[in-house]
CSV table of C-alpha atoms in Angstrom, one decimal:
chain,number,residue,atom,x,y,z
A,118,ALA,CA,-19.4,-10.9,-18.7
A,119,LEU,CA,-19.6,-13.4,-15.8
A,120,ALA,CA,-16.5,-14.9,-14.5
A,121,ARG,CA,-15.4,-17.3,-11.8
A,122,GLU,CA,-12.0,-17.4,-10.1
A,123,ALA,CA,-10.8,-19.1,-6.9
A,124,GLY,CA,-14.4,-20.1,-6.1
A,125,LEU,CA,-15.8,-16.5,-6.4
A,126,ASP,CA,-18.2,-15.3,-9.0
A,127,TYR,CA,-17.9,-11.8,-10.4
A,128,VAL,CA,-19.0,-9.5,-13.2
A,129,VAL,CA,-16.5,-7.9,-15.5
A,130,LEU,CA,-17.7,-4.7,-17.3
A,131,PRO,CA,-15.7,-3.4,-20.3
A,132,ARG,CA,-14.1,-0.1,-19.5
A,133,GLU,CA,-15.6,1.5,-22.6
A,134,ILE,CA,-19.1,1.4,-21.2
A,135,LEU,CA,-18.1,3.2,-18.0
A,136,PRO,CA,-17.4,6.8,-18.7
A,137,PRO,CA,-15.0,8.5,-16.2
A,138,LYS,CA,-16.2,10.6,-13.2
A,139,VAL,CA,-19.7,9.3,-13.4
A,140,ARG,CA,-21.3,7.6,-10.4
A,141,PHE,CA,-22.8,4.2,-11.1
A,142,THR,CA,-25.3,2.2,-8.9
A,143,PHE,CA,-25.2,-1.6,-9.3
A,144,ALA,CA,-27.9,-3.9,-7.9
A,145,LEU,CA,-27.5,-7.6,-7.4
A,146,LYS,CA,-30.6,-9.7,-7.2
A,147,VAL,CA,-30.2,-13.3,-6.0
A,148,ALA,CA,-33.0,-15.9,-6.3
A,149,ASN,CA,-33.1,-19.5,-5.4
A,150,PHE,CA,-35.0,-21.6,-7.9
A,151,LEU,CA,-36.5,-23.7,-5.1
A,152,SER,CA,-38.2,-20.7,-3.4
A,153,PRO,CA,-39.0,-17.1,-4.3
A,154,ALA,CA,-36.5,-15.7,-1.7
A,155,THR,CA,-34.4,-12.8,-3.1
A,156,SER,CA,-32.0,-10.2,-1.7
A,157,THR,CA,-30.6,-7.0,-3.1
A,158,THR,CA,-27.2,-5.3,-2.6
A,159,VAL,CA,-26.4,-1.9,-3.9
A,160,THR,CA,-22.9,-0.5,-4.4
A,161,VAL,CA,-22.0,2.9,-5.7
A,162,VAL,CA,-18.8,3.1,-7.8
A,163,GLN,CA,-17.1,6.1,-9.4
A,164,LYS,CA,-14.6,5.4,-12.1
A,165,ALA,CA,-11.5,7.7,-12.1
A,166,SER,CA,-10.6,9.8,-15.0
A,167,LEU,CA,-7.2,8.2,-15.5
A,168,PRO,CA,-5.7,4.9,-14.4
A,169,ALA,CA,-4.0,4.9,-10.9
A,170,PRO,CA,-0.2,5.0,-10.6
A,171,HIS,CA,1.7,1.9,-9.6
A,172,ALA,CA,3.2,1.8,-6.1
A,173,LEU,CA,5.3,-0.9,-4.3
A,174,ILE,CA,7.5,-0.9,-1.2
A,175,GLN,CA,10.4,-3.1,-2.2
A,176,GLY,CA,11.5,-6.2,-0.4
A,177,ASP,CA,9.8,-8.6,2.0
A,178,ASP,CA,6.6,-7.9,4.0
A,179,PRO,CA,6.8,-8.2,6.9
A,180,LYS,CA,10.3,-6.9,7.4
A,181,THR,CA,12.5,-7.2,10.5
A,182,THR,CA,15.1,-4.9,11.9
A,183,THR,CA,16.8,-4.2,15.2
A,184,ARG,CA,16.7,-1.0,17.2
A,185,ASP,CA,20.4,-0.3,16.4
A,186,GLU,CA,19.9,-0.6,12.6
A,187,LYS,CA,18.8,2.2,10.3
A,188,LEU,CA,15.6,1.2,8.5
A,189,ARG,CA,15.4,2.1,4.9
A,190,LEU,CA,12.1,1.6,2.9
A,191,VAL,CA,12.4,2.1,-0.8
A,192,LEU,CA,9.2,2.8,-2.9
A,193,THR,CA,8.9,2.0,-6.6
A,194,ALA,CA,6.3,4.3,-8.1
A,195,ASP,CA,5.5,5.1,-11.6
A,196,GLN,CA,2.7,6.4,-13.7
A,197,PRO,CA,0.5,3.9,-15.6
A,198,ASN,CA,1.0,3.0,-19.2
A,199,LEU,CA,-1.7,4.5,-21.4
A,200,CYS,CA,-2.7,3.3,-24.8
A,201,ASP,CA,-3.0,5.2,-28.1
A,202,GLY,CA,0.0,7.4,-27.5
A,203,LEU,CA,-1.4,9.2,-24.5
A,204,SER,CA,1.0,10.5,-21.9
A,205,LEU,CA,1.0,11.6,-18.3
A,206,ALA,CA,4.4,13.3,-18.5
A,207,GLU,CA,3.0,16.7,-17.6
A,208,ARG,CA,1.2,15.3,-14.6
A,209,ARG,CA,3.0,15.1,-11.3
A,210,MET,CA,2.8,12.3,-8.8
A,211,VAL,CA,2.8,13.1,-5.0
A,212,ILE,CA,4.2,10.6,-2.5
A,213,GLU,CA,3.2,10.6,1.2
A,214,TRP,CA,4.5,8.3,3.9
A,215,ARG,CA,2.3,7.2,6.8
A,216,GLU,CA,2.7,4.9,9.8
A,217,ASN,CA,-0.7,3.5,10.6
A,218,THR,CA,-0.3,2.2,14.2
A,219,GLY,CA,0.5,5.7,15.6
A,220,GLN,CA,3.5,4.3,17.5
A,221,PHE,CA,6.1,6.0,15.2
A,222,ALA,CA,4.8,9.5,15.8
A,223,ALA,CA,4.5,8.7,19.5
A,224,ASP,CA,8.2,7.7,19.5
A,225,GLY,CA,9.1,11.0,17.8
A,226,GLY,CA,9.5,9.8,14.2
A,227,GLY,CA,9.0,12.0,11.2
A,228,LEU,CA,7.6,11.0,7.8
A,229,VAL,CA,8.9,13.7,5.5
A,230,PRO,CA,12.0,12.2,3.8
A,231,GLU,CA,14.4,14.3,1.7
A,232,ASN,CA,13.8,11.8,-1.2
A,233,PRO,CA,10.1,11.0,-1.3
A,234,ARG,CA,10.8,7.5,-2.7
A,235,VAL,CA,13.1,6.5,0.2
A,236,LEU,CA,12.0,6.6,3.9
A,237,SER,CA,15.0,6.4,6.2
A,238,VAL,CA,14.5,5.9,9.9
A,239,PRO,CA,17.6,6.5,12.0
A,240,ALA,CA,19.0,3.8,14.3
A,241,GLY,CA,17.6,4.1,17.8
A,242,THR,CA,14.2,5.5,16.7
A,243,LEU,CA,12.1,2.4,16.6
A,244,ARG,CA,11.0,0.7,19.8
A,245,LEU,CA,12.1,-2.9,20.6
A,246,ARG,CA,9.5,-5.6,20.0
A,247,ALA,CA,7.1,-3.2,18.4
A,248,THR,CA,5.4,-3.7,15.0
A,249,TYR,CA,5.0,-0.7,12.8
A,250,ARG,CA,2.8,-0.5,9.7
A,251,PHE,CA,4.2,1.9,7.1
A,252,GLU,CA,2.2,3.0,4.1
A,253,ALA,CA,3.2,4.9,1.0
A,254,LEU,CA,0.4,6.8,-0.7
A,255,VAL,CA,1.0,7.8,-4.3
A,256,TYR,CA,-1.5,10.2,-6.0
A,257,MET,CA,-1.7,12.5,-9.0
A,258,GLN,CA,-1.3,16.1,-7.9
A,259,GLN,CA,-4.2,17.3,-10.2
A,260,ASP,CA,-6.6,14.7,-8.9
A,261,PRO,CA,-5.8,13.0,-5.5
A,262,ALA,CA,-8.6,10.5,-6.1
A,263,ILE,CA,-6.3,8.8,-8.6
A,264,ASN,CA,-4.1,7.0,-6.2
A,265,ALA,CA,-2.4,3.8,-5.1
A,266,THR,CA,-0.9,2.6,-1.8
A,267,SER,CA,1.6,0.1,-0.8
A,268,LYS,CA,1.9,-1.2,2.8
A,269,CYS,CA,4.6,-2.9,4.8
A,270,SER,CA,4.9,-4.2,8.4
A,271,VAL,CA,8.2,-3.8,10.2
A,272,TYR,CA,8.9,-5.8,13.4
A,273,VAL,CA,11.8,-4.6,15.7
A,274,GLN,CA,13.4,-7.7,17.0
A,275,PRO,CA,16.0,-8.0,19.8
A,276,GLN,CA,19.6,-7.8,18.7
A,277,PRO,CA,21.7,-10.8,19.8
A,278,LEU,CA,24.3,-9.9,22.4
A,279,ALA,CA,27.8,-11.0,21.7
A,280,GLY,CA,30.4,-11.6,24.4
A,281,ASP,CA,34.1,-12.0,23.9
A,282,LEU,CA,35.8,-14.4,26.3
A,283,PRO,CA,39.6,-14.8,25.9
A,284,GLY,CA,40.2,-17.1,23.0
A,285,THR,CA,36.6,-17.5,21.9
A,286,LEU,CA,33.5,-15.7,20.7
A,287,VAL,CA,30.2,-16.4,22.4
A,288,ASP,CA,26.7,-15.4,21.2
A,289,VAL,CA,24.3,-14.8,24.0
A,290,ALA,CA,20.5,-15.1,23.3
A,291,GLU,CA,18.1,-12.7,24.9
């Protein structure tokens, strides 16, 4: 079926006609009725055997923190709902955390949390005025190709200085 959304045209294929783990080649031919000009684009797609899990790092994106605060990223991840009484209960999800800029590893950070759904970064680990790009990859242990990711940027902002003068409290900007 042809569809149009937000100014983009696309083709929707019913899932029933695409068997799992089979490679498909799709060709698009475009012709202008005023001239015989055409072009062809080929894309290869392979449908997974099962739907991908759901993954979401909770809260705002981007996030802000200070160097003196502990950063805590919480991932919500669950297996997809299947129809017709099918269940994935016997299948295990694996969660891996990554930091995609490379700064976190360079700063001595580790990405193997005790609880795989919660990444805690101790205070003093992140560099001031740096932006980190954290990613949680969730995949099925039996087939890592069945996966989902969630990404989140974290900016480490300066912490306001506070000074205490006798009888008053003064905030000092950078």
